[in-house]
Coordinates of C-alpha atoms and ligand atoms in Angstrom, one line a residue:
X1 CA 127.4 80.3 89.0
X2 CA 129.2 82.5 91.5
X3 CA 130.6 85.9 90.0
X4 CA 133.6 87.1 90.9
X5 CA 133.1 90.3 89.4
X6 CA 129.4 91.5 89.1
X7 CA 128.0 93.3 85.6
X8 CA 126.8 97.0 86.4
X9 CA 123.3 98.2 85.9
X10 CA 123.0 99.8 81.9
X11 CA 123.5 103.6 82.1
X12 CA 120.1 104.0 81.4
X13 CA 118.4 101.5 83.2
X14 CA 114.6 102.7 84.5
X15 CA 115.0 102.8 88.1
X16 CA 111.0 103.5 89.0
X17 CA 107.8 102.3 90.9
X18 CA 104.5 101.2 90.2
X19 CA 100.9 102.0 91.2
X20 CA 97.2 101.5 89.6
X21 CA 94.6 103.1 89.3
X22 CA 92.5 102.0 91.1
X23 CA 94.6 102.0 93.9
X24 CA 95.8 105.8 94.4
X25 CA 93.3 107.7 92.7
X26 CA 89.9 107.8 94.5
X27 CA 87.7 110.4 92.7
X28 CA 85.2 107.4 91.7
X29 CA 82.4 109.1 90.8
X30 CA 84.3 112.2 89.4
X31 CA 84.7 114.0 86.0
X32 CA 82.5 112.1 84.4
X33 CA 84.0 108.6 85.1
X34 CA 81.8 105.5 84.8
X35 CA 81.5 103.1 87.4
X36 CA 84.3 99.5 87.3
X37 CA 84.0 96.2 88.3
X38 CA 85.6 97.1 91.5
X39 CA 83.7 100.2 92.4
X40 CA 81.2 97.9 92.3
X41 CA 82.4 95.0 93.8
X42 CA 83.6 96.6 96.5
X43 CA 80.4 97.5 97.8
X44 CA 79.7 93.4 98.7
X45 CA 79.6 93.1 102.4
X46 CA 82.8 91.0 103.0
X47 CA 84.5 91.3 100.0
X48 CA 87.3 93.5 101.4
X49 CA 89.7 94.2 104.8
X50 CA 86.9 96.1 106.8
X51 CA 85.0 96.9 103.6
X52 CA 87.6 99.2 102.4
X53 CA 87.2 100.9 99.0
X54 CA 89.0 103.0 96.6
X55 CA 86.3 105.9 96.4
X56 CA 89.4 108.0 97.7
X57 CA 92.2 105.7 97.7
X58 CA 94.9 107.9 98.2
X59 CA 93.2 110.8 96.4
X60 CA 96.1 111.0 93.4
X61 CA 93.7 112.2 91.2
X62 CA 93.6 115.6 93.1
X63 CA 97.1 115.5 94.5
X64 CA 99.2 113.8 91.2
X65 CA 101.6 117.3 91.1
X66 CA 102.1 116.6 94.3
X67 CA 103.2 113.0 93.8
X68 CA 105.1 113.8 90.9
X69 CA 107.0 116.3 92.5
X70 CA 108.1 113.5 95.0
X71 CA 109.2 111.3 92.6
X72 CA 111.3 113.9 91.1
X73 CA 112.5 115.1 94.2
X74 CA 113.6 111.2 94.6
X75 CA 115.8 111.0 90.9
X76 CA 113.0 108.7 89.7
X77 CA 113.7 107.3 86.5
X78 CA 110.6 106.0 85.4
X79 CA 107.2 105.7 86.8
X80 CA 104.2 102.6 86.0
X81 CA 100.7 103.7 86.3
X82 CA 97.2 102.7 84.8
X83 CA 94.8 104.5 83.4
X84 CA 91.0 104.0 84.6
X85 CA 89.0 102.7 81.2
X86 CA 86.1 104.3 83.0
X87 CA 87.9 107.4 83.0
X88 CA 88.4 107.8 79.3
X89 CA 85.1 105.4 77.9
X90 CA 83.0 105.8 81.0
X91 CA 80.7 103.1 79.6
X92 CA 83.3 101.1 78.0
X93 CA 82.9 102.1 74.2
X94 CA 81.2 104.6 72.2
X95 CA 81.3 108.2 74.0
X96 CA 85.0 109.4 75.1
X97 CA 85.0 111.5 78.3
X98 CA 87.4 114.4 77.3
X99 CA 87.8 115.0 80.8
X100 CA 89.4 111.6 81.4
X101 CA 92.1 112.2 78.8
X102 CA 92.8 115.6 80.4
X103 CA 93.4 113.9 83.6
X104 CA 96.0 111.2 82.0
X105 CA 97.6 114.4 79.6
X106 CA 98.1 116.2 82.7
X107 CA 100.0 113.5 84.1
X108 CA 102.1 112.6 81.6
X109 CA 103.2 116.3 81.2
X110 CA 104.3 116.4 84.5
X111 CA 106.0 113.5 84.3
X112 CA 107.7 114.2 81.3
X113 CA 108.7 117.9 82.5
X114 CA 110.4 116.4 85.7
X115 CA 112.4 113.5 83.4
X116 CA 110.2 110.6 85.0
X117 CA 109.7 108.0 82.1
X118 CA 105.7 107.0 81.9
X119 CA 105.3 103.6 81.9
X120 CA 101.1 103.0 80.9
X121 CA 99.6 100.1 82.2
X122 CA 95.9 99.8 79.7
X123 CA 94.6 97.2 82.0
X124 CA 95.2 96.9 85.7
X125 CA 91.7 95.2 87.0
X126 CA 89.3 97.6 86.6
X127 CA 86.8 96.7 83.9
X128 CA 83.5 98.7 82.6
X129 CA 80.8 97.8 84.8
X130 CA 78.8 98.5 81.5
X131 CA 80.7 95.7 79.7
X132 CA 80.4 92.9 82.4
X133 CA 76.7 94.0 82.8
X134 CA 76.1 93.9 78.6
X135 CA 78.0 90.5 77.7
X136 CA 80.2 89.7 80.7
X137 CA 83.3 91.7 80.1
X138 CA 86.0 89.0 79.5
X139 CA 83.5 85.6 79.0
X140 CA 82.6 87.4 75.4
X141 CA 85.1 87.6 72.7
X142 CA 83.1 90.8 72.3
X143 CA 85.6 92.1 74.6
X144 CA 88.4 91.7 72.5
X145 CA 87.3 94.3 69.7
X146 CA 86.1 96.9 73.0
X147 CA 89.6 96.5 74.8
X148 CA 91.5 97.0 71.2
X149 CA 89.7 100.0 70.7
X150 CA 90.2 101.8 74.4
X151 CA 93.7 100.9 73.8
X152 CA 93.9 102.6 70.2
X153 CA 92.5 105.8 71.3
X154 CA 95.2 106.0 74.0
X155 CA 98.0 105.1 71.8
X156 CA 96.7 108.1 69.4
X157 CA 96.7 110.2 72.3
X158 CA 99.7 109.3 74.1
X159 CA 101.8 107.5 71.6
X160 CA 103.9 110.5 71.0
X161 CA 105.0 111.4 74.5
X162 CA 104.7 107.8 76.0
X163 CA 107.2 105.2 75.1
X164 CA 106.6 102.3 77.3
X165 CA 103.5 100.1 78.0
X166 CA 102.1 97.5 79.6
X167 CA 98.7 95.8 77.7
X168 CA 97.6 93.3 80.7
X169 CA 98.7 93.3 84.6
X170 CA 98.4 90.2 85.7
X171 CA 96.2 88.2 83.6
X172 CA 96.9 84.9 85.7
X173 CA 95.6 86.6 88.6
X174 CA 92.7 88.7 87.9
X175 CA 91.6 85.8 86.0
X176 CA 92.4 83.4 88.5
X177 CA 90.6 85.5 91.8
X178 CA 87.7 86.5 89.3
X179 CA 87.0 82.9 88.1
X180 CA 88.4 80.6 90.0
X181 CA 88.8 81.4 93.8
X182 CA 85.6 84.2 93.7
X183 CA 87.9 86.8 95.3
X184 CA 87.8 89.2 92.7
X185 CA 84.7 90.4 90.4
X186 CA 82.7 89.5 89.1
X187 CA 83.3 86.6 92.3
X188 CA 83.1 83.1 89.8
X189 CA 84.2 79.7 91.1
X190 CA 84.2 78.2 87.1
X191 CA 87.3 76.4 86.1
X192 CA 86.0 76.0 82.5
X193 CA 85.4 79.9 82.2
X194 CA 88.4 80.3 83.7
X195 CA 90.2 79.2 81.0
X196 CA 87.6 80.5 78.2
X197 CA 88.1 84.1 79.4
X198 CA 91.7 83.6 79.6
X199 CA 91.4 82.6 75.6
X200 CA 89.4 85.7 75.2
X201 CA 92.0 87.8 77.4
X202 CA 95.0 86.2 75.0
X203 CA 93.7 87.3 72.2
X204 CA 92.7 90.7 73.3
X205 CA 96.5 91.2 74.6
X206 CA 97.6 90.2 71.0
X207 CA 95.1 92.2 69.0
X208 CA 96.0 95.7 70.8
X209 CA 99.9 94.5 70.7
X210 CA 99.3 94.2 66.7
X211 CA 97.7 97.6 66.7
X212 CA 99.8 99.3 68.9
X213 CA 102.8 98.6 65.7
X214 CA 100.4 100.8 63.5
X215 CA 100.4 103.8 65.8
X216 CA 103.5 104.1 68.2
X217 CA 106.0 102.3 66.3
X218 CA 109.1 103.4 68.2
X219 CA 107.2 102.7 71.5
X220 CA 107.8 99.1 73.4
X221 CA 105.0 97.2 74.9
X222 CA 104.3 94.0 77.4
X223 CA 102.2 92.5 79.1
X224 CA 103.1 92.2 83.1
X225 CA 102.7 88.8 84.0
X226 CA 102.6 87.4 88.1
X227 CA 105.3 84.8 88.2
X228 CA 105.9 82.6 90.8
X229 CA 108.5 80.0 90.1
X230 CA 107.9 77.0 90.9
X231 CA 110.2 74.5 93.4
X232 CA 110.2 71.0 94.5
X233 CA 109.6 70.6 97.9
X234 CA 112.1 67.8 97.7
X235 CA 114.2 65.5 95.4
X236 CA 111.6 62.8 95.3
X237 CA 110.8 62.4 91.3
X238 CA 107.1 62.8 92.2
X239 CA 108.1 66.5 93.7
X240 CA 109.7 67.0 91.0
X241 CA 106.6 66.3 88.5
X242 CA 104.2 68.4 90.6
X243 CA 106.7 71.5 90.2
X244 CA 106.9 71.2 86.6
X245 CA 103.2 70.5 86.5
X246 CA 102.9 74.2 88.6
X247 CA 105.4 75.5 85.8
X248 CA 103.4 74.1 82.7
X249 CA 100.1 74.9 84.4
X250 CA 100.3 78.4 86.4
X251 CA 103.1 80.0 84.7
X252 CA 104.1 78.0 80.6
X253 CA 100.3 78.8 80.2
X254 CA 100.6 82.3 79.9
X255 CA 103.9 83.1 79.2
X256 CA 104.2 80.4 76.0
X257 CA 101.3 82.2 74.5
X258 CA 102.2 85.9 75.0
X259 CA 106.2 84.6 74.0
X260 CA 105.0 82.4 71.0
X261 CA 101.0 82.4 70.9
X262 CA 100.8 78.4 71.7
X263 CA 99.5 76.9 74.3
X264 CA 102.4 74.1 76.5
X265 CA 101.9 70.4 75.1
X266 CA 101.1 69.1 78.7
X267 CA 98.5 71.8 80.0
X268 CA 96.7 71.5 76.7
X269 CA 96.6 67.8 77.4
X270 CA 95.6 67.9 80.8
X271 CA 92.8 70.2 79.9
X272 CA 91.4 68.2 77.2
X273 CA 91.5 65.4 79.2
X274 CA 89.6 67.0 82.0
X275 CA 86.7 69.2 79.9
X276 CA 88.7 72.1 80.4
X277 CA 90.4 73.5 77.4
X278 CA 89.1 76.6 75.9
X279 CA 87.3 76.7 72.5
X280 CA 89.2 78.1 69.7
X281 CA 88.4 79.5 66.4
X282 CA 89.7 79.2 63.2
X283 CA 92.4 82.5 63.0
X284 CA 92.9 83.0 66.6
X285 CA 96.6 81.3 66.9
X286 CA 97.6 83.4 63.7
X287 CA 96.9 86.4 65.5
X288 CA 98.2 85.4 68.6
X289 CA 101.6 84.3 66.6
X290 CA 101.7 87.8 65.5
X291 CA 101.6 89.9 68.2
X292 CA 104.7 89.4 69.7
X293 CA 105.4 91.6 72.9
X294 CA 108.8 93.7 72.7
X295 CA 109.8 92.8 76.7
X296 CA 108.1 90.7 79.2
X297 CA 106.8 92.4 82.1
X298 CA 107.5 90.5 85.4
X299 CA 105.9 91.1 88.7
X300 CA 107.7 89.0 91.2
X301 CA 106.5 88.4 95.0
X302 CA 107.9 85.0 95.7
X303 CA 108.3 81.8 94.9
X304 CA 105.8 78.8 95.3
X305 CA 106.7 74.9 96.6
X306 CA 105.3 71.6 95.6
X307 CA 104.8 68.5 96.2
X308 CA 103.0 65.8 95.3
X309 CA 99.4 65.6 95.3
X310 CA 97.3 62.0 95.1
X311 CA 94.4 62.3 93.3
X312 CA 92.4 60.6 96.0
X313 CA 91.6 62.8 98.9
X314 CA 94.2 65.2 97.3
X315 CA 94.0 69.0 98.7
X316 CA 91.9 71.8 97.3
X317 CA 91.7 75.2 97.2
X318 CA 93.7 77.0 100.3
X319 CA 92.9 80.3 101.6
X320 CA 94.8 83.4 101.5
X321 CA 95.6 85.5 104.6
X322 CA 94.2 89.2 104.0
X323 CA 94.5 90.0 107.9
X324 CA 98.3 90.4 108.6
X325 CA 98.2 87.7 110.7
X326 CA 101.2 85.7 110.3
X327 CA 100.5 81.5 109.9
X328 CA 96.7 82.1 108.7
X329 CA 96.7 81.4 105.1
X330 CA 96.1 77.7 104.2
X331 CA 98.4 75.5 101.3
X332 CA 96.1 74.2 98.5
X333 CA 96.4 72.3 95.7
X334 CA 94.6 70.3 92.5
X335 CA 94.2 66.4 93.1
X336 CA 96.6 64.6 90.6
X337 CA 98.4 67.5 89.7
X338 CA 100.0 69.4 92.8
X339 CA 99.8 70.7 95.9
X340 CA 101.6 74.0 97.9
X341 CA 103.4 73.4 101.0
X342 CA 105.6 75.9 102.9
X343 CA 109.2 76.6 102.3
X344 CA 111.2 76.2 105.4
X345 CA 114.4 77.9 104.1
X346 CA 112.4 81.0 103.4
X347 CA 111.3 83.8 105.7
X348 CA 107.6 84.9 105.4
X349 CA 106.0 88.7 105.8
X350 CA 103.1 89.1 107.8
X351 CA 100.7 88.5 105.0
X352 CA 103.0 84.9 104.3
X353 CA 104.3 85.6 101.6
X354 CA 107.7 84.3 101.3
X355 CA 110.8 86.6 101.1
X356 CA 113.1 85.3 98.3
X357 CA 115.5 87.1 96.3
X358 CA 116.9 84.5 94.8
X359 CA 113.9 83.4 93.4
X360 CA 114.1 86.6 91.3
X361 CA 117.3 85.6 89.7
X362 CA 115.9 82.2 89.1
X363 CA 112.6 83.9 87.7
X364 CA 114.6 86.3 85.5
X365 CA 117.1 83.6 84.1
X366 CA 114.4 81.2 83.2
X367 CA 112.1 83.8 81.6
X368 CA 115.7 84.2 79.5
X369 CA 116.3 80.5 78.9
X370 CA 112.8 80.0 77.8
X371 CA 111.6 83.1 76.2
X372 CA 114.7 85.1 75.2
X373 CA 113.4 88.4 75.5
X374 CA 113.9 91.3 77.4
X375 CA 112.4 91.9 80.7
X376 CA 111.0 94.7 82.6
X377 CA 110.5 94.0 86.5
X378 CA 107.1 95.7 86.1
X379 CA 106.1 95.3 90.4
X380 CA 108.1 93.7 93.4
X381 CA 108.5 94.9 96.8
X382 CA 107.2 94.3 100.2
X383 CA 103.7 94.5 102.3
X384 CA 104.5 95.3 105.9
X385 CA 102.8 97.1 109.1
X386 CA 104.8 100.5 108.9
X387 CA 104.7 102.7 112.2
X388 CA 104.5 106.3 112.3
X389 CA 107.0 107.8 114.6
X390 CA 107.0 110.8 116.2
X391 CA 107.8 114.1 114.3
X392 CA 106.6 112.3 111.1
X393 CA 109.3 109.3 110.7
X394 CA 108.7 105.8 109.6
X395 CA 112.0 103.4 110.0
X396 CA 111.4 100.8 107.3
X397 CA 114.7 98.8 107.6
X398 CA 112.8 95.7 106.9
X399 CA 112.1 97.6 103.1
X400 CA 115.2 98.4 102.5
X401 CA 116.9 95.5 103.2
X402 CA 113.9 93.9 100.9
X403 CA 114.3 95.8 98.0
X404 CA 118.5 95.6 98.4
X405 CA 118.4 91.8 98.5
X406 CA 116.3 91.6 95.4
X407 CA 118.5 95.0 93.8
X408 CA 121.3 92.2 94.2
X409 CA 119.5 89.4 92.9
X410 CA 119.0 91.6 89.8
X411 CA 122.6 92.3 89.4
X412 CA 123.6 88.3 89.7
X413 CA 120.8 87.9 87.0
X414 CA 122.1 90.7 84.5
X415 CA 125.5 89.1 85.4
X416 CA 124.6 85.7 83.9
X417 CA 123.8 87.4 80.7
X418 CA 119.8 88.7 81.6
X419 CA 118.5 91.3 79.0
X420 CA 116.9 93.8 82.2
X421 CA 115.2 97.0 81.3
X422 CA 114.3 98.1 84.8
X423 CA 113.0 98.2 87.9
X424 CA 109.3 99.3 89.1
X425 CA 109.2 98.8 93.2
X426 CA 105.9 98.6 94.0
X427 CA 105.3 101.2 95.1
X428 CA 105.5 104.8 95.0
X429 CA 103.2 106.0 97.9
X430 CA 101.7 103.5 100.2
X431 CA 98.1 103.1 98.5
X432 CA 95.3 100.3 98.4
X433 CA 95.8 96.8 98.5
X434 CA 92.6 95.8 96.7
X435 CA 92.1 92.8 99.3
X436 CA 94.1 93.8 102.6
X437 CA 93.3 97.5 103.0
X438 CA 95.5 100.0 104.0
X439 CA 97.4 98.5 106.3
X440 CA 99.2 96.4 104.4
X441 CA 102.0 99.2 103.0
X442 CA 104.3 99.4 100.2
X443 CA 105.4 102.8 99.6
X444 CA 108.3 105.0 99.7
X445 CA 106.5 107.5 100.8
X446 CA 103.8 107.0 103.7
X447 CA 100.3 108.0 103.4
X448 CA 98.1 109.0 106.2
X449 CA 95.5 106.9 105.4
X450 CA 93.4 104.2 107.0
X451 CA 90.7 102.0 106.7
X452 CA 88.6 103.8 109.4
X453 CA 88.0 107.3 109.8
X454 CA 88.8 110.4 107.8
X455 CA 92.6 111.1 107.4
X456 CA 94.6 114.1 106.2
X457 CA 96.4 111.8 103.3
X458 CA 99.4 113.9 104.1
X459 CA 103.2 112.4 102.4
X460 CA 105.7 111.6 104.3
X461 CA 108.6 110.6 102.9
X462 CA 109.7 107.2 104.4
X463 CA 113.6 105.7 105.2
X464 CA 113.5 103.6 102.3
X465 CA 113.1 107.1 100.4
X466 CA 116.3 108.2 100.6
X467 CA 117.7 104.8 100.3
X468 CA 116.3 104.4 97.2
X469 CA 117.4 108.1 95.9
X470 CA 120.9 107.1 96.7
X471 CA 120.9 103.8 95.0
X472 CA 119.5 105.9 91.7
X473 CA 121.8 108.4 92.1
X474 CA 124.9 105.9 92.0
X475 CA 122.9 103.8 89.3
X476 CA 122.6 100.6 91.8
X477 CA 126.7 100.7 93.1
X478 CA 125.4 101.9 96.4
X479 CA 123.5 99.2 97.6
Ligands
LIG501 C1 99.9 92.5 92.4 C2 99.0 93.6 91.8 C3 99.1 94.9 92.5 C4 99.3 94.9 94.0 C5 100.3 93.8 94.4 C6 100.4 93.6 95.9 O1 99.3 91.3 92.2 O2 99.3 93.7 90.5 O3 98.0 95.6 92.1 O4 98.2 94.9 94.7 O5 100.1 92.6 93.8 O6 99.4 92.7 96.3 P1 98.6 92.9 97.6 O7 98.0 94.3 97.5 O8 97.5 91.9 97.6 O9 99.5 92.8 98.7

């Protein structure tokens, strides 16, 4: 429907941005801090834009104060971060690293003194080394009892000051470039596993939601989930199947199970058929009906079209474009099920991903029609080239009018009756895009970093800055 009139934003809607740890802190080696998946990873020839890593990212773990002030300096309402399981277990279990918790406390203090809202991500990517190398991390269900007890000790720590979490970013994703594409550690092309870990992975999420009751039971907690809805790439019925075969398949899968811990009807089915469902023991969908989430978390990017796919001499995997060169990424598909194809109503960034802001309202209303809870936009924004102008300037219209088109979206959405908690922009400062580098920004404020040489990772405080400061300032009227 069109609205004549538009609802405002709640009075105290969170207004924030996003980042992970992996991606701003550096200090890898520091403190005591074990060694993750990635810092591992990383060190693959070819794994990443020009081999970049995250030893120093963008060296938050030193300059946080610094960072914070920023945000408070913006009128930041709330701020998403994750804390480093190597940080506080630095072999995943057994010995806590008091220095890692002094990191995290510090943080959170400094938040809380300048009125930003923590939001804790437990698990944004970065697994224990220790724990892929002793039963590999999420093929075990030993992970689930490892995971629930990282998570306890920081809601014992945190629990009081910290209101707001986030159990899993992404699952669909670091699952699906671990175990299915190779892109991500531990770099597995297993579509059985896949779905195993995910089991393992579903349960985990449940078993720290059931705790987390126990210990913070005022607190609210999610998991962040990477949807992409799903169109037809025409009004042919067969379309039409293959999008609501993406829906069932890369998006029901998840979200039925964290919403009402049971796999879709069809997917199941489909896996069965094909040798792919997970095994499932006897007590695991009691848990997973009990751990209901409080909101759910949604990162939205973009949308994804479909068509039909024949199982004979249907297309397979595609590629993704990690260079910034527009037109190189590749449309893939599964024979009999669906394949992607490109959207010619929709603008792509340089990285082809499509720019869609009506796709959020669509993404936010049908999380509502289906799930019915409420929903924190836990990351959205945009990857883009950003040039550093003279006297320290960087004129990032392009952002702005990104994040006001989706601002807008968000309004329509709350306007057709959407249950919206906030807003997390990724992100804060420009940081490390675990595939693409740093040139691929996202910040509101610049960082003076690059994948070659050694920079002075000053802040700069970017156009979209004080856009976004104004549009907290008049609670989203000034758009
Ligand atoms: C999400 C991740 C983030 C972030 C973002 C942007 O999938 O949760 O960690 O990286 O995507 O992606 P990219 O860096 O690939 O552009």
């Amino acid at each position: 429907m069109i609205h004549n009139k538009l609802t405002p934003f709640p009075k105290d809607f969170l207004w924030g941005a996003a980042s992970a740890a992996y991606q701003v802190e550096g200090a890898w080696n520091e403190d005591g801090k074990g060694v993750s998946n990635w810092d591992q990873f990383v060190r693959i020839p070819g794994k990443t834009f020009k081999g970049t890593t995250g030893d120093v990212a963008v060296d938050h773990y030193h300059r946080y104060k610094e960072d914070v002030r920023l945000m408070a300096e913006m009128g930041m309402r709330a701020y998403r971060f994750s804390v480093a399981w190597t940080r506080i277990f630095p072999n995943g279990k057994g010995e806590i690293n008091p220095k890692g918790l002094e990191f995290y406390n510090n943080l959170i203090n400094e938040l809380k003194a300048n009125n930003v809202e923590p939001i804790l991500t437990l698990y944004h990517w970065d697994l224990p080394q220790a724990l892929q190398d002793e039963y590999g991390g999420w093929e075990s269900r030993n992970i689930i009892k490892d995971f629930t007890a990282y998570s306890v000790e920081l809601f014992k720590q945190f629990g009081a000051r910290v209101k707001y979490w986030v159990s899993l970013n992404e699952q669909n994703i670091f699952t699906g470039l671990g175990y299915r594409m190779a892109a991500h550690p531990p770099g597995v092309k297993d579509d059985k596993l896949f779905y195993q870990v995910n089991h393992h992975a579903n349960l985990a999420n449940a078993s720290v939601i059931k705790e987390f009751r126990k210990y913070v039971p005022d607190g609210k907690i999610g998991p962040s989930f990477a949807y992409s809805p799903a169109y037809a790439a025409s009004s042919n019925p067969k379309d039409i199947i293959a999008a609501e075969n993406a829906e069932e398949l890369n998006s029901h899968w998840w979200m039925d199970i964290y919403a009402w811990g049971k796999y879709p009807k069809s997917a199941w089915s489909y896996l069965e058929k094909n040798n792919l469902a997970p095994a499932v023991e006897e007590g695991d969908f009691e848990l997973l009906k009990e751990s209901k989430p409080d909101f759910m978390g949604l990162n939205y990017y973009q949308t994804t079209t479909f068509e039909e796919n024949p199982i004979e001499g249907g297309v397979t995997a595609g590629e993704m474009n990690t260079s910034g060169k527009k037109g190189t990424s590749k449309d893939g598909g599964i024979p009999g099920v669906f394949k992607t194809v490109s959207n010619p109503n929709l603008e792509r960034t340089n990285w082809d991903w499509n720019i869609d802001p009506n796709g959020l309202r669509i993404a936010l209303r049908r999380i509502t029609g289906r799930y019915n809870l409420p929903i924190l936009i836990s990351e959205n924004g945009l990857g883009e080239y950003d040039k550093l102008e003279e006297n320290d300037v960087v004129n990032d219209d392009y952002r702005i009018d990104f994040v006001r088109s989706h601002v807008e979206a968000m309004q329509e959405a709350i306007s057709d009756g959407v249950d919206l908690m906030g807003y997390c922009v990724w992100s804060f400062t420009d940081l490390l895009s675990w595939l693409n580098g740093f040139q691929k920004r996202y910040g509101f404020v610049y960082v003076n970093q690059h994948e070659e040489g050694e920079h002075d990772l000053r802040r700069i405080k970017k156009k979209s800055f004080h856009w976004y400061k104004e549009l907290i300032e008049t609670n989203g009227e000034k758009l």
